[in-house]
Amino acid sequence: DRDRLRQVAPRVRPAGEDAELARDEAARTARLPHIAFRTARQALDDGPVLVQVPRRGYLPALGCARCRDPARCTACQGPLALTSSHAVPYCRWCGQIAGDWRCPECGWERVRATVVGAGRTAEELGRAFPGVAVRTSGRDGVLDRVGAGPALVVATPGAEPVAEDGYAAALLLDGWVLLGRADLRAAEEALRRWMNAAALVRPAGPVVALADGGLRPVQALLRWDPITLAERELAERRRLGFPPAVRMASLTGPAAAVRELIDVARLPDGAEVLGPVPLRGGEAKVRALVRAPRRTSGALAHALKAAQGVRSARKATDTVRVEIDPLQLI
C-alpha cells in the first residue's frame, strides 16, 4: 500500500524545480547542477553514491563546436567519438581515424561533446570530489557489490552494483538520452532503468533525476507509481493502433521485394498495410508496416512466413527482414 511505499521508497526529486531555479538558474539545463553536487557531497558522509549514466564510453557522440551539426565520418557517415581527452576522433561504425575532420556545414575544425559517456563522467567527478574513490561499472567491467564506505559509483543501466548497506543517494544523469530514443518503449524503459537504480538506495534516501519533472515517466518516478504510467501508455496505444493493443509487423528491404512479399502474403481479415516508405539516411530500402487485430496474431505470422517461403522457392535474391511488434516504427 501507499503508506508502506512511503516508508521504504527513496525520495526522488527532479532537477529544475522552482525552488532550485531561484537558487541556481542553470539547474534546468546543466548536466550536473548544484542540487546534484550538493546531494552527492552530503550523502558521501554516510556512504556510497550511485551515479547512473545512460551511455557507456568517454564521448560517444560529437558535434561541430561552432554550428553544433553532428560530426560524421567522411567515409561511411557514421558518428564520430572520442575514447579519452587526448585521443583523436574516430568513427564508431568503420573505425577510421578522423584527425583531419572539418565540418561540411561551416568548415570548422573543432568538435564538442553532444553526449557524455560513463568514462568522461567518472573523470569529471574525480576532479570535482578530490580524495573520494570513483568506481565504474559497465561494459569493460561489471561490479557485483561495493562496500559501505564513501565512494562515487558510476554505472551504466543494468550494471549497477549492490551497496553493502544501500546507497546513501543516487544521481540519474542525462534523462533526455533515455527519453529521446526513437522507439515505442522509450518512456517505460526509462522508468524501468531509473526505478532499478533508485531501488538500490536506502529508504527515504535522496535521488536526483536530471530530467524534466513535467514528463509522465518522471512523474511516475517521483510518485513511485509505474502502474498509472502503464495504464496511460496502453490507453494511448489503443487509440493510435500501436502494439501491444494490436499486432504489428515491419517489412524492411528493397522496394520491389517488399511489395512482392505483400502481394504474395495472404493477410488475415482486418489487416492494414501502411507504406512502404523510404528509410531515413538515403538507403535504397523501404519499410512497410502491417497492422492487424491481436486475435489474428498467429494468422499474420503464418501468412508472412509462408510468403517468405514462396519468395525463397522463387529464388528471390533480395532479402526482406520481417519483424513482429518492432520497437522502432520510424
PDB file of N, CA, C and O in Angstrom, residues 177-250:
ATOM      1  N   VAL A 177      18.562  11.384 -22.772  1.00  0.00           N
ATOM      2  CA  VAL A 177      19.091  10.327 -23.631  1.00  0.00           C
ATOM      3  C   VAL A 177      18.140   9.132 -23.646  1.00  0.00           C
ATOM      4  O   VAL A 177      17.844   8.559 -24.698  1.00  0.00           O
ATOM      5  N   LEU A 178      17.620   8.757 -22.470  1.00  0.00           N
ATOM      6  CA  LEU A 178      16.693   7.629 -22.397  1.00  0.00           C
ATOM      7  C   LEU A 178      15.341   7.980 -22.992  1.00  0.00           C
ATOM      8  O   LEU A 178      14.741   7.186 -23.734  1.00  0.00           O
ATOM      9  N   LEU A 179      14.847   9.169 -22.689  1.00  0.00           N
ATOM     10  CA  LEU A 179      13.511   9.541 -23.155  1.00  0.00           C
ATOM     11  C   LEU A 179      13.499   9.893 -24.632  1.00  0.00           C
ATOM     12  O   LEU A 179      12.435   9.869 -25.259  1.00  0.00           O
ATOM     13  N   GLY A 180      14.642  10.239 -25.206  1.00  0.00           N
ATOM     14  CA  GLY A 180      14.696  10.648 -26.607  1.00  0.00           C
ATOM     15  C   GLY A 180      14.911   9.513 -27.584  1.00  0.00           C
ATOM     16  O   GLY A 180      15.050   9.762 -28.782  1.00  0.00           O
ATOM     17  N   ARG A 181      14.946   8.280 -27.108  1.00  0.00           N
ATOM     18  CA  ARG A 181      15.137   7.146 -28.013  1.00  0.00           C
ATOM     19  C   ARG A 181      13.923   6.989 -28.927  1.00  0.00           C
ATOM     20  O   ARG A 181      12.778   7.138 -28.496  1.00  0.00           O
ATOM     21  N   ALA A 182      14.191   6.658 -30.193  1.00  0.00           N
ATOM     22  CA  ALA A 182      13.117   6.569 -31.192  1.00  0.00           C
ATOM     23  C   ALA A 182      12.514   5.175 -31.205  1.00  0.00           C
ATOM     24  O   ALA A 182      12.619   4.429 -32.185  1.00  0.00           O
ATOM     25  N   ASP A 183      11.887   4.768 -30.098  1.00  0.00           N
ATOM     26  CA  ASP A 183      11.155   3.508 -30.093  1.00  0.00           C
ATOM     27  C   ASP A 183       9.951   3.642 -29.167  1.00  0.00           C
ATOM     28  O   ASP A 183       9.862   4.559 -28.351  1.00  0.00           O
ATOM     29  N   LEU A 184       9.033   2.707 -29.312  1.00  0.00           N
ATOM     30  CA  LEU A 184       7.772   2.798 -28.591  1.00  0.00           C
ATOM     31  C   LEU A 184       7.950   2.693 -27.083  1.00  0.00           C
ATOM     32  O   LEU A 184       7.134   3.219 -26.327  1.00  0.00           O
ATOM     33  N   ARG A 185       8.983   2.004 -26.653  1.00  0.00           N
ATOM     34  CA  ARG A 185       9.138   1.736 -25.228  1.00  0.00           C
ATOM     35  C   ARG A 185      10.091   2.694 -24.540  1.00  0.00           C
ATOM     36  O   ARG A 185      10.593   2.395 -23.454  1.00  0.00           O
ATOM     37  N   ALA A 186      10.357   3.834 -25.126  1.00  0.00           N
ATOM     38  CA  ALA A 186      11.319   4.770 -24.532  1.00  0.00           C
ATOM     39  C   ALA A 186      10.884   5.187 -23.131  1.00  0.00           C
ATOM     40  O   ALA A 186      11.689   5.193 -22.188  1.00  0.00           O
ATOM     41  N   ALA A 187       9.609   5.540 -22.968  1.00  0.00           N
ATOM     42  CA  ALA A 187       9.130   6.011 -21.665  1.00  0.00           C
ATOM     43  C   ALA A 187       9.187   4.907 -20.621  1.00  0.00           C
ATOM     44  O   ALA A 187       9.706   5.097 -19.510  1.00  0.00           O
ATOM     45  N   GLU A 188       8.657   3.737 -20.942  1.00  0.00           N
ATOM     46  CA  GLU A 188       8.625   2.658 -19.963  1.00  0.00           C
ATOM     47  C   GLU A 188      10.026   2.128 -19.667  1.00  0.00           C
ATOM     48  O   GLU A 188      10.325   1.746 -18.535  1.00  0.00           O
ATOM     49  N   GLU A 189      10.886   2.107 -20.696  1.00  0.00           N
ATOM     50  CA  GLU A 189      12.247   1.626 -20.479  1.00  0.00           C
ATOM     51  C   GLU A 189      13.033   2.602 -19.612  1.00  0.00           C
ATOM     52  O   GLU A 189      13.826   2.187 -18.749  1.00  0.00           O
ATOM     53  N   ALA A 190      12.832   3.906 -19.818  1.00  0.00           N
ATOM     54  CA  ALA A 190      13.497   4.897 -18.967  1.00  0.00           C
ATOM     55  C   ALA A 190      13.057   4.744 -17.519  1.00  0.00           C
ATOM     56  O   ALA A 190      13.894   4.744 -16.598  1.00  0.00           O
ATOM     57  N   LEU A 191      11.750   4.602 -17.306  1.00  0.00           N
ATOM     58  CA  LEU A 191      11.249   4.448 -15.935  1.00  0.00           C
ATOM     59  C   LEU A 191      11.783   3.165 -15.299  1.00  0.00           C
ATOM     60  O   LEU A 191      12.157   3.155 -14.123  1.00  0.00           O
ATOM     61  N   ARG A 192      11.844   2.079 -16.061  1.00  0.00           N
ATOM     62  CA  ARG A 192      12.359   0.818 -15.529  1.00  0.00           C
ATOM     63  C   ARG A 192      13.812   0.971 -15.079  1.00  0.00           C
ATOM     64  O   ARG A 192      14.189   0.520 -13.983  1.00  0.00           O
ATOM     65  N   ARG A 193      14.629   1.614 -15.905  1.00  0.00           N
ATOM     66  CA  ARG A 193      16.041   1.774 -15.549  1.00  0.00           C
ATOM     67  C   ARG A 193      16.218   2.701 -14.356  1.00  0.00           C
ATOM     68  O   ARG A 193      17.068   2.451 -13.483  1.00  0.00           O
ATOM     69  N   TRP A 194      15.416   3.760 -14.304  1.00  0.00           N
ATOM     70  CA  TRP A 194      15.507   4.672 -13.167  1.00  0.00           C
ATOM     71  C   TRP A 194      15.094   3.979 -11.866  1.00  0.00           C
ATOM     72  O   TRP A 194      15.760   4.120 -10.843  1.00  0.00           O
ATOM     73  N   MET A 195      13.992   3.242 -11.908  1.00  0.00           N
ATOM     74  CA  MET A 195      13.498   2.606 -10.684  1.00  0.00           C
ATOM     75  C   MET A 195      14.438   1.499 -10.226  1.00  0.00           C
ATOM     76  O   MET A 195      14.616   1.293  -9.017  1.00  0.00           O
ATOM     77  N   ASN A 196      15.049   0.780 -11.163  1.00  0.00           N
ATOM     78  CA  ASN A 196      16.020  -0.248 -10.771  1.00  0.00           C
ATOM     79  C   ASN A 196      17.194   0.360 -10.015  1.00  0.00           C
ATOM     80  O   ASN A 196      17.711  -0.225  -9.071  1.00  0.00           O
ATOM     81  N   ALA A 197      17.634   1.525 -10.474  1.00  0.00           N
ATOM     82  CA  ALA A 197      18.747   2.194  -9.797  1.00  0.00           C
ATOM     83  C   ALA A 197      18.303   2.794  -8.466  1.00  0.00           C
ATOM     84  O   ALA A 197      18.985   2.643  -7.443  1.00  0.00           O
ATOM     85  N   ALA A 198      17.163   3.467  -8.473  1.00  0.00           N
ATOM     86  CA  ALA A 198      16.688   4.119  -7.248  1.00  0.00           C
ATOM     87  C   ALA A 198      16.347   3.102  -6.164  1.00  0.00           C
ATOM     88  O   ALA A 198      16.438   3.399  -4.971  1.00  0.00           O
ATOM     89  N   ALA A 199      15.953   1.887  -6.562  1.00  0.00           N
ATOM     90  CA  ALA A 199      15.610   0.865  -5.577  1.00  0.00           C
ATOM     91  C   ALA A 199      16.815   0.405  -4.769  1.00  0.00           C
ATOM     92  O   ALA A 199      16.656  -0.223  -3.724  1.00  0.00           O
ATOM     93  N   LEU A 200      18.023   0.709  -5.248  1.00  0.00           N
ATOM     94  CA  LEU A 200      19.233   0.342  -4.516  1.00  0.00           C
ATOM     95  C   LEU A 200      19.584   1.352  -3.426  1.00  0.00           C
ATOM     96  O   LEU A 200      20.531   1.133  -2.662  1.00  0.00           O
ATOM     97  N   VAL A 201      18.836   2.443  -3.366  1.00  0.00           N
ATOM     98  CA  VAL A 201      19.084   3.494  -2.367  1.00  0.00           C
ATOM     99  C   VAL A 201      18.344   3.149  -1.077  1.00  0.00           C
ATOM    100  O   VAL A 201      17.279   2.513  -1.088  1.00  0.00           O
ATOM    101  N   ARG A 202      18.886   3.557   0.021  1.00  0.00           N
ATOM    102  CA  ARG A 202      18.265   3.303   1.323  1.00  0.00           C
ATOM    103  C   ARG A 202      16.879   3.947   1.405  1.00  0.00           C
ATOM    104  O   ARG A 202      16.608   4.915   0.694  1.00  0.00           O
ATOM    105  N   PRO A 203      15.999   3.434   2.267  1.00  0.00           N
ATOM    106  CA  PRO A 203      14.687   4.060   2.435  1.00  0.00           C
ATOM    107  C   PRO A 203      14.808   5.548   2.775  1.00  0.00           C
ATOM    108  O   PRO A 203      15.615   5.943   3.619  1.00  0.00           O
ATOM    109  N   ALA A 204      14.019   6.339   2.057  1.00  0.00           N
ATOM    110  CA  ALA A 204      13.997   7.797   2.232  1.00  0.00           C
ATOM    111  C   ALA A 204      15.294   8.464   1.806  1.00  0.00           C
ATOM    112  O   ALA A 204      15.491   9.661   2.043  1.00  0.00           O
ATOM    113  N   GLY A 205      16.185   7.728   1.139  1.00  0.00           N
ATOM    114  CA  GLY A 205      17.417   8.329   0.645  1.00  0.00           C
ATOM    115  C   GLY A 205      17.145   9.226  -0.549  1.00  0.00           C
ATOM    116  O   GLY A 205      16.200   8.990  -1.313  1.00  0.00           O
ATOM    117  N   PRO A 206      17.945  10.267  -0.756  1.00  0.00           N
ATOM    118  CA  PRO A 206      17.697  11.212  -1.845  1.00  0.00           C
ATOM    119  C   PRO A 206      18.118  10.650  -3.205  1.00  0.00           C
ATOM    120  O   PRO A 206      19.163  10.018  -3.341  1.00  0.00           O
ATOM    121  N   VAL A 207      17.274  10.873  -4.193  1.00  0.00           N
ATOM    122  CA  VAL A 207      17.553  10.529  -5.585  1.00  0.00           C
ATOM    123  C   VAL A 207      17.257  11.760  -6.423  1.00  0.00           C
ATOM    124  O   VAL A 207      16.162  12.320  -6.351  1.00  0.00           O
ATOM    125  N   VAL A 208      18.222  12.198  -7.226  1.00  0.00           N
ATOM    126  CA  VAL A 208      18.045  13.360  -8.096  1.00  0.00           C
ATOM    127  C   VAL A 208      17.980  12.870  -9.528  1.00  0.00           C
ATOM    128  O   VAL A 208      18.907  12.224 -10.020  1.00  0.00           O
ATOM    129  N   ALA A 209      16.864  13.159 -10.192  1.00  0.00           N
ATOM    130  CA  ALA A 209      16.669  12.771 -11.587  1.00  0.00           C
ATOM    131  C   ALA A 209      16.909  13.982 -12.466  1.00  0.00           C
ATOM    132  O   ALA A 209      16.194  14.987 -12.343  1.00  0.00           O
ATOM    133  N   LEU A 210      17.896  13.900 -13.329  1.00  0.00           N
ATOM    134  CA  LEU A 210      18.203  15.006 -14.233  1.00  0.00           C
ATOM    135  C   LEU A 210      17.311  14.883 -15.464  1.00  0.00           C
ATOM    136  O   LEU A 210      17.731  14.447 -16.537  1.00  0.00           O
ATOM    137  N   ALA A 211      16.055  15.257 -15.299  1.00  0.00           N
ATOM    138  CA  ALA A 211      15.058  15.182 -16.361  1.00  0.00           C
ATOM    139  C   ALA A 211      13.938  16.149 -16.032  1.00  0.00           C
ATOM    140  O   ALA A 211      13.782  16.584 -14.884  1.00  0.00           O
ATOM    141  N   ASP A 212      13.158  16.509 -17.036  1.00  0.00           N
ATOM    142  CA  ASP A 212      12.056  17.441 -16.885  1.00  0.00           C
ATOM    143  C   ASP A 212      10.985  16.831 -15.990  1.00  0.00           C
ATOM    144  O   ASP A 212      10.397  15.797 -16.313  1.00  0.00           O
ATOM    145  N   GLY A 213      10.714  17.483 -14.868  1.00  0.00           N
ATOM    146  CA  GLY A 213       9.748  16.957 -13.915  1.00  0.00           C
ATOM    147  C   GLY A 213       8.325  16.936 -14.407  1.00  0.00           C
ATOM    148  O   GLY A 213       7.471  16.291 -13.791  1.00  0.00           O
ATOM    149  N   GLY A 214       8.022  17.605 -15.511  1.00  0.00           N
ATOM    150  CA  GLY A 214       6.665  17.606 -16.034  1.00  0.00           C
ATOM    151  C   GLY A 214       6.338  16.439 -16.930  1.00  0.00           C
ATOM    152  O   GLY A 214       5.171  16.251 -17.308  1.00  0.00           O
ATOM    153  N   LEU A 215       7.315  15.626 -17.289  1.00  0.00           N
ATOM    154  CA  LEU A 215       7.088  14.489 -18.168  1.00  0.00           C
ATOM    155  C   LEU A 215       6.476  13.329 -17.397  1.00  0.00           C
ATOM    156  O   LEU A 215       6.764  13.115 -16.221  1.00  0.00           O
ATOM    157  N   ARG A 216       5.647  12.554 -18.073  1.00  0.00           N
ATOM    158  CA  ARG A 216       4.938  11.454 -17.412  1.00  0.00           C
ATOM    159  C   ARG A 216       5.864  10.427 -16.769  1.00  0.00           C
ATOM    160  O   ARG A 216       5.639  10.016 -15.630  1.00  0.00           O
ATOM    161  N   PRO A 217       6.898   9.957 -17.469  1.00  0.00           N
ATOM    162  CA  PRO A 217       7.772   8.975 -16.817  1.00  0.00           C
ATOM    163  C   PRO A 217       8.453   9.530 -15.564  1.00  0.00           C
ATOM    164  O   PRO A 217       8.640   8.798 -14.587  1.00  0.00           O
ATOM    165  N   VAL A 218       8.818  10.810 -15.601  1.00  0.00           N
ATOM    166  CA  VAL A 218       9.455  11.412 -14.427  1.00  0.00           C
ATOM    167  C   VAL A 218       8.447  11.541 -13.290  1.00  0.00           C
ATOM    168  O   VAL A 218       8.771  11.283 -12.125  1.00  0.00           O
ATOM    169  N   GLN A 219       7.215  11.911 -13.612  1.00  0.00           N
ATOM    170  CA  GLN A 219       6.175  11.978 -12.587  1.00  0.00           C
ATOM    171  C   GLN A 219       5.922  10.606 -11.971  1.00  0.00           C
ATOM    172  O   GLN A 219       5.709  10.479 -10.765  1.00  0.00           O
ATOM    173  N   ALA A 220       5.947   9.577 -12.802  1.00  0.00           N
ATOM    174  CA  ALA A 220       5.758   8.217 -12.275  1.00  0.00           C
ATOM    175  C   ALA A 220       6.893   7.837 -11.340  1.00  0.00           C
ATOM    176  O   ALA A 220       6.683   7.152 -10.331  1.00  0.00           O
ATOM    177  N   LEU A 221       8.109   8.279 -11.664  1.00  0.00           N
ATOM    178  CA  LEU A 221       9.245   8.020 -10.785  1.00  0.00           C
ATOM    179  C   LEU A 221       9.106   8.777  -9.477  1.00  0.00           C
ATOM    180  O   LEU A 221       9.365   8.224  -8.397  1.00  0.00           O
ATOM    181  N   LEU A 222       8.706  10.038  -9.550  1.00  0.00           N
ATOM    182  CA  LEU A 222       8.552  10.839  -8.334  1.00  0.00           C
ATOM    183  C   LEU A 222       7.526  10.221  -7.393  1.00  0.00           C
ATOM    184  O   LEU A 222       7.699  10.214  -6.175  1.00  0.00           O
ATOM    185  N   ARG A 223       6.428   9.704  -7.965  1.00  0.00           N
ATOM    186  CA  ARG A 223       5.356   9.105  -7.154  1.00  0.00           C
ATOM    187  C   ARG A 223       5.574   7.621  -6.894  1.00  0.00           C
ATOM    188  O   ARG A 223       4.795   7.002  -6.172  1.00  0.00           O
ATOM    189  N   TRP A 224       6.621   7.055  -7.501  1.00  0.00           N
ATOM    190  CA  TRP A 224       6.879   5.613  -7.427  1.00  0.00           C
ATOM    191  C   TRP A 224       5.611   4.852  -7.839  1.00  0.00           C
ATOM    192  O   TRP A 224       5.102   3.978  -7.145  1.00  0.00           O
ATOM    193  N   ASP A 225       5.118   5.193  -9.033  1.00  0.00           N
ATOM    194  CA  ASP A 225       3.830   4.672  -9.494  1.00  0.00           C
ATOM    195  C   ASP A 225       3.926   4.257 -10.956  1.00  0.00           C
ATOM    196  O   ASP A 225       3.440   4.967 -11.848  1.00  0.00           O
ATOM    197  N   PRO A 226       4.541   3.107 -11.254  1.00  0.00           N
ATOM    198  CA  PRO A 226       4.627   2.665 -12.643  1.00  0.00           C
ATOM    199  C   PRO A 226       3.295   2.194 -13.210  1.00  0.00           C
ATOM    200  O   PRO A 226       3.116   2.152 -14.426  1.00  0.00           O
ATOM    201  N   ILE A 227       2.355   1.823 -12.335  1.00  0.00           N
ATOM    202  CA  ILE A 227       1.082   1.273 -12.820  1.00  0.00           C
ATOM    203  C   ILE A 227       0.297   2.328 -13.587  1.00  0.00           C
ATOM    204  O   ILE A 227      -0.238   2.062 -14.669  1.00  0.00           O
ATOM    205  N   THR A 228       0.211   3.532 -13.062  1.00  0.00           N
ATOM    206  CA  THR A 228      -0.538   4.588 -13.747  1.00  0.00           C
ATOM    207  C   THR A 228       0.074   4.907 -15.101  1.00  0.00           C
ATOM    208  O   THR A 228      -0.640   5.095 -16.094  1.00  0.00           O
ATOM    209  N   LEU A 229       1.404   4.950 -15.174  1.00  0.00           N
ATOM    210  CA  LEU A 229       2.052   5.200 -16.465  1.00  0.00           C
ATOM    211  C   LEU A 229       1.724   4.085 -17.451  1.00  0.00           C
ATOM    212  O   LEU A 229       1.432   4.344 -18.629  1.00  0.00           O
ATOM    213  N   ALA A 230       1.768   2.835 -17.000  1.00  0.00           N
ATOM    214  CA  ALA A 230       1.464   1.712 -17.888  1.00  0.00           C
ATOM    215  C   ALA A 230       0.031   1.793 -18.396  1.00  0.00           C
ATOM    216  O   ALA A 230      -0.239   1.533 -19.578  1.00  0.00           O
ATOM    217  N   GLU A 231      -0.899   2.161 -17.533  1.00  0.00           N
ATOM    218  CA  GLU A 231      -2.300   2.266 -17.947  1.00  0.00           C
ATOM    219  C   GLU A 231      -2.488   3.366 -18.992  1.00  0.00           C
ATOM    220  O   GLU A 231      -3.212   3.190 -19.975  1.00  0.00           O
ATOM    221  N   ARG A 232      -1.817   4.482 -18.795  1.00  0.00           N
ATOM    222  CA  ARG A 232      -1.937   5.579 -19.762  1.00  0.00           C
ATOM    223  C   ARG A 232      -1.270   5.230 -21.084  1.00  0.00           C
ATOM    224  O   ARG A 232      -1.782   5.553 -22.157  1.00  0.00           O
ATOM    225  N   GLU A 233      -0.109   4.569 -21.018  1.00  0.00           N
ATOM    226  CA  GLU A 233       0.570   4.155 -22.247  1.00  0.00           C
ATOM    227  C   GLU A 233      -0.306   3.200 -23.051  1.00  0.00           C
ATOM    228  O   GLU A 233      -0.433   3.329 -24.272  1.00  0.00           O
ATOM    229  N   LEU A 234      -0.924   2.243 -22.381  1.00  0.00           N
ATOM    230  CA  LEU A 234      -1.764   1.276 -23.078  1.00  0.00           C
ATOM    231  C   LEU A 234      -2.990   1.953 -23.685  1.00  0.00           C
ATOM    232  O   LEU A 234      -3.387   1.648 -24.813  1.00  0.00           O
ATOM    233  N   ALA A 235      -3.591   2.886 -22.952  1.00  0.00           N
ATOM    234  CA  ALA A 235      -4.760   3.589 -23.480  1.00  0.00           C
ATOM    235  C   ALA A 235      -4.399   4.391 -24.726  1.00  0.00           C
ATOM    236  O   ALA A 235      -5.153   4.409 -25.716  1.00  0.00           O
ATOM    237  N   GLU A 236      -3.238   5.051 -24.708  1.00  0.00           N
ATOM    238  CA  GLU A 236      -2.820   5.821 -25.881  1.00  0.00           C
ATOM    239  C   GLU A 236      -2.528   4.914 -27.069  1.00  0.00           C
ATOM    240  O   GLU A 236      -2.868   5.228 -28.210  1.00  0.00           O
ATOM    241  N   ARG A 237      -1.915   3.775 -26.833  1.00  0.00           N
ATOM    242  CA  ARG A 237      -1.585   2.870 -27.929  1.00  0.00           C
ATOM    243  C   ARG A 237      -2.845   2.236 -28.515  1.00  0.00           C
ATOM    244  O   ARG A 237      -2.876   1.912 -29.706  1.00  0.00           O
ATOM    245  N   ARG A 238      -3.863   2.054 -27.702  1.00  0.00           N
ATOM    246  CA  ARG A 238      -5.133   1.574 -28.242  1.00  0.00           C
ATOM    247  C   ARG A 238      -5.733   2.601 -29.187  1.00  0.00           C
ATOM    248  O   ARG A 238      -6.246   2.251 -30.254  1.00  0.00           O
ATOM    249  N   ARG A 239      -5.664   3.859 -28.804  1.00  0.00           N
ATOM    250  CA  ARG A 239      -6.220   4.912 -29.668  1.00  0.00           C
ATOM    251  C   ARG A 239      -5.412   5.046 -30.957  1.00  0.00           C
ATOM    252  O   ARG A 239      -5.989   5.292 -32.031  1.00  0.00           O
ATOM    253  N   LEU A 240      -4.103   4.899 -30.868  1.00  0.00           N
ATOM    254  CA  LEU A 240      -3.237   5.097 -32.024  1.00  0.00           C
ATOM    255  C   LEU A 240      -3.041   3.840 -32.872  1.00  0.00           C
ATOM    256  O   LEU A 240      -2.515   3.921 -33.982  1.00  0.00           O
ATOM    257  N   GLY A 241      -3.448   2.694 -32.337  1.00  0.00           N
ATOM    258  CA  GLY A 241      -3.241   1.457 -33.073  1.00  0.00           C
ATOM    259  C   GLY A 241      -1.810   0.974 -33.047  1.00  0.00           C
ATOM    260  O   GLY A 241      -1.281   0.520 -34.063  1.00  0.00           O
ATOM    261  N   PHE A 242      -1.154   1.067 -31.884  1.00  0.00           N
ATOM    262  CA  PHE A 242       0.225   0.615 -31.713  1.00  0.00           C
ATOM    263  C   PHE A 242       0.251  -0.612 -30.818  1.00  0.00           C
ATOM    264  O   PHE A 242      -0.647  -0.819 -29.995  1.00  0.00           O
ATOM    265  N   PRO A 243       1.301  -1.467 -30.954  1.00  0.00           N
ATOM    266  CA  PRO A 243       1.462  -2.592 -30.029  1.00  0.00           C
ATOM    267  C   PRO A 243       1.602  -2.072 -28.598  1.00  0.00           C
ATOM    268  O   PRO A 243       2.121  -0.975 -28.389  1.00  0.00           O
ATOM    269  N   PRO A 244       1.121  -2.820 -27.609  1.00  0.00           N
ATOM    270  CA  PRO A 244       0.565  -4.173 -27.704  1.00  0.00           C
ATOM    271  C   PRO A 244      -0.940  -4.225 -27.951  1.00  0.00           C
ATOM    272  O   PRO A 244      -1.516  -5.306 -27.867  1.00  0.00           O
ATOM    273  N   ALA A 245      -1.584  -3.082 -28.225  1.00  0.00           N
ATOM    274  CA  ALA A 245      -3.023  -3.101 -28.482  1.00  0.00           C
ATOM    275  C   ALA A 245      -3.347  -3.834 -29.773  1.00  0.00           C
ATOM    276  O   ALA A 245      -4.424  -4.415 -29.924  1.00  0.00           O
ATOM    277  N   VAL A 246      -2.431  -3.804 -30.732  1.00  0.00           N
ATOM    278  CA  VAL A 246      -2.585  -4.522 -31.990  1.00  0.00           C
ATOM    279  C   VAL A 246      -1.298  -5.299 -32.252  1.00  0.00           C
ATOM    280  O   VAL A 246      -0.300  -5.111 -31.557  1.00  0.00           O
ATOM    281  N   ARG A 247      -1.345  -6.164 -33.255  1.00  0.00           N
ATOM    282  CA  ARG A 247      -0.132  -6.837 -33.680  1.00  0.00           C
ATOM    283  C   ARG A 247       0.426  -6.101 -34.893  1.00  0.00           C
ATOM    284  O   ARG A 247      -0.312  -5.787 -35.827  1.00  0.00           O
ATOM    285  N   MET A 248       1.701  -5.789 -34.864  1.00  0.00           N
ATOM    286  CA  MET A 248       2.333  -5.023 -35.926  1.00  0.00           C
ATOM    287  C   MET A 248       3.535  -5.804 -36.462  1.00  0.00           C
ATOM    288  O   MET A 248       4.289  -6.396 -35.700  1.00  0.00           O
ATOM    289  N   ALA A 249       3.663  -5.794 -37.778  1.00  0.00           N
ATOM    290  CA  ALA A 249       4.826  -6.420 -38.417  1.00  0.00           C
ATOM    291  C   ALA A 249       5.489  -5.398 -39.322  1.00  0.00           C
ATOM    292  O   ALA A 249       4.803  -4.656 -40.039  1.00  0.00           O
ATOM    293  N   SER A 250       6.812  -5.319 -39.286  1.00  0.00           N
ATOM    294  CA  SER A 250       7.550  -4.430 -40.176  1.00  0.00           C
ATOM    295  C   SER A 250       8.262  -5.260 -41.234  1.00  0.00           C
ATOM    296  O   SER A 250       8.831  -6.316 -40.939  1.00  0.00           O
TER     297      SER A 250
END
